[in-house]
C-alpha cells in the first residue's frame, strides 16, 4: 500500500470517528447541520474535504455558525478554495 492510502481519512476508522466526535458542538444548530452532513457524505469525503472540515471545526461555535449561515465569508487561515467549496456543500446540506 502507498503511504497516501495508509494516511487517508477514509482508510482509518479512528480518524472518521474522531472527525465525527469533533463535529459535536455546543450550539445545537451546528451540531444538527454537521451531523446531517456527515450522515449523508462522510464515506465519500476526500482527504482535502476532511482538511477543510477540520479547519472549520477549529473555529468557535459562533464563527462556524456565521460561516454556515452565510452571515460571513471565510477569512484568514480558513480562506482557502477547498474550505470555501466544503462550506458551500454545508450550506446546501
Coordinates of N, CA, C and O in Angstrom, one line a residue, residues 17 25 29 48 53 55 65-66 82 85:
X17 N -14.0 8.4 13.2 CA -14.7 8.6 14.5 C -14.3 9.9 15.2 O -15.1 10.6 15.8
X25 N -21.0 19.9 18.6 CA -20.8 21.2 19.0 C -21.7 21.7 20.1 O -22.7 21.1 20.4
X29 N -27.6 24.1 16.7 CA -27.7 24.3 15.3 C -26.5 23.7 14.5 O -26.6 23.0 13.5
X48 N -8.9 16.1 1.1 CA -8.9 17.6 1.1 C -10.2 18.1 1.7 O -10.1 19.1 2.4
X53 N -13.0 20.6 6.5 CA -13.9 20.4 7.6 C -13.1 20.6 9.0 O -13.6 21.2 9.9
X55 N -10.5 22.3 9.5 CA -10.2 23.8 9.7 C -11.4 24.5 10.2 O -11.3 25.4 11.0
X65 N -21.0 29.0 12.9 CA -22.4 29.3 12.6 C -22.5 30.4 11.6 O -23.3 30.4 10.6
X66 N -21.8 31.5 11.8 CA -21.8 32.6 10.9 C -21.4 32.2 9.5 O -22.0 32.7 8.5
X82 N -10.5 25.1 -1.0 CA -11.2 23.8 -0.6 C -12.1 24.0 0.6 O -13.1 23.3 0.8
X85 N -15.2 25.6 -0.8 CA -16.0 24.6 -1.6 C -16.8 23.7 -0.6 O -18.0 23.4 -0.8

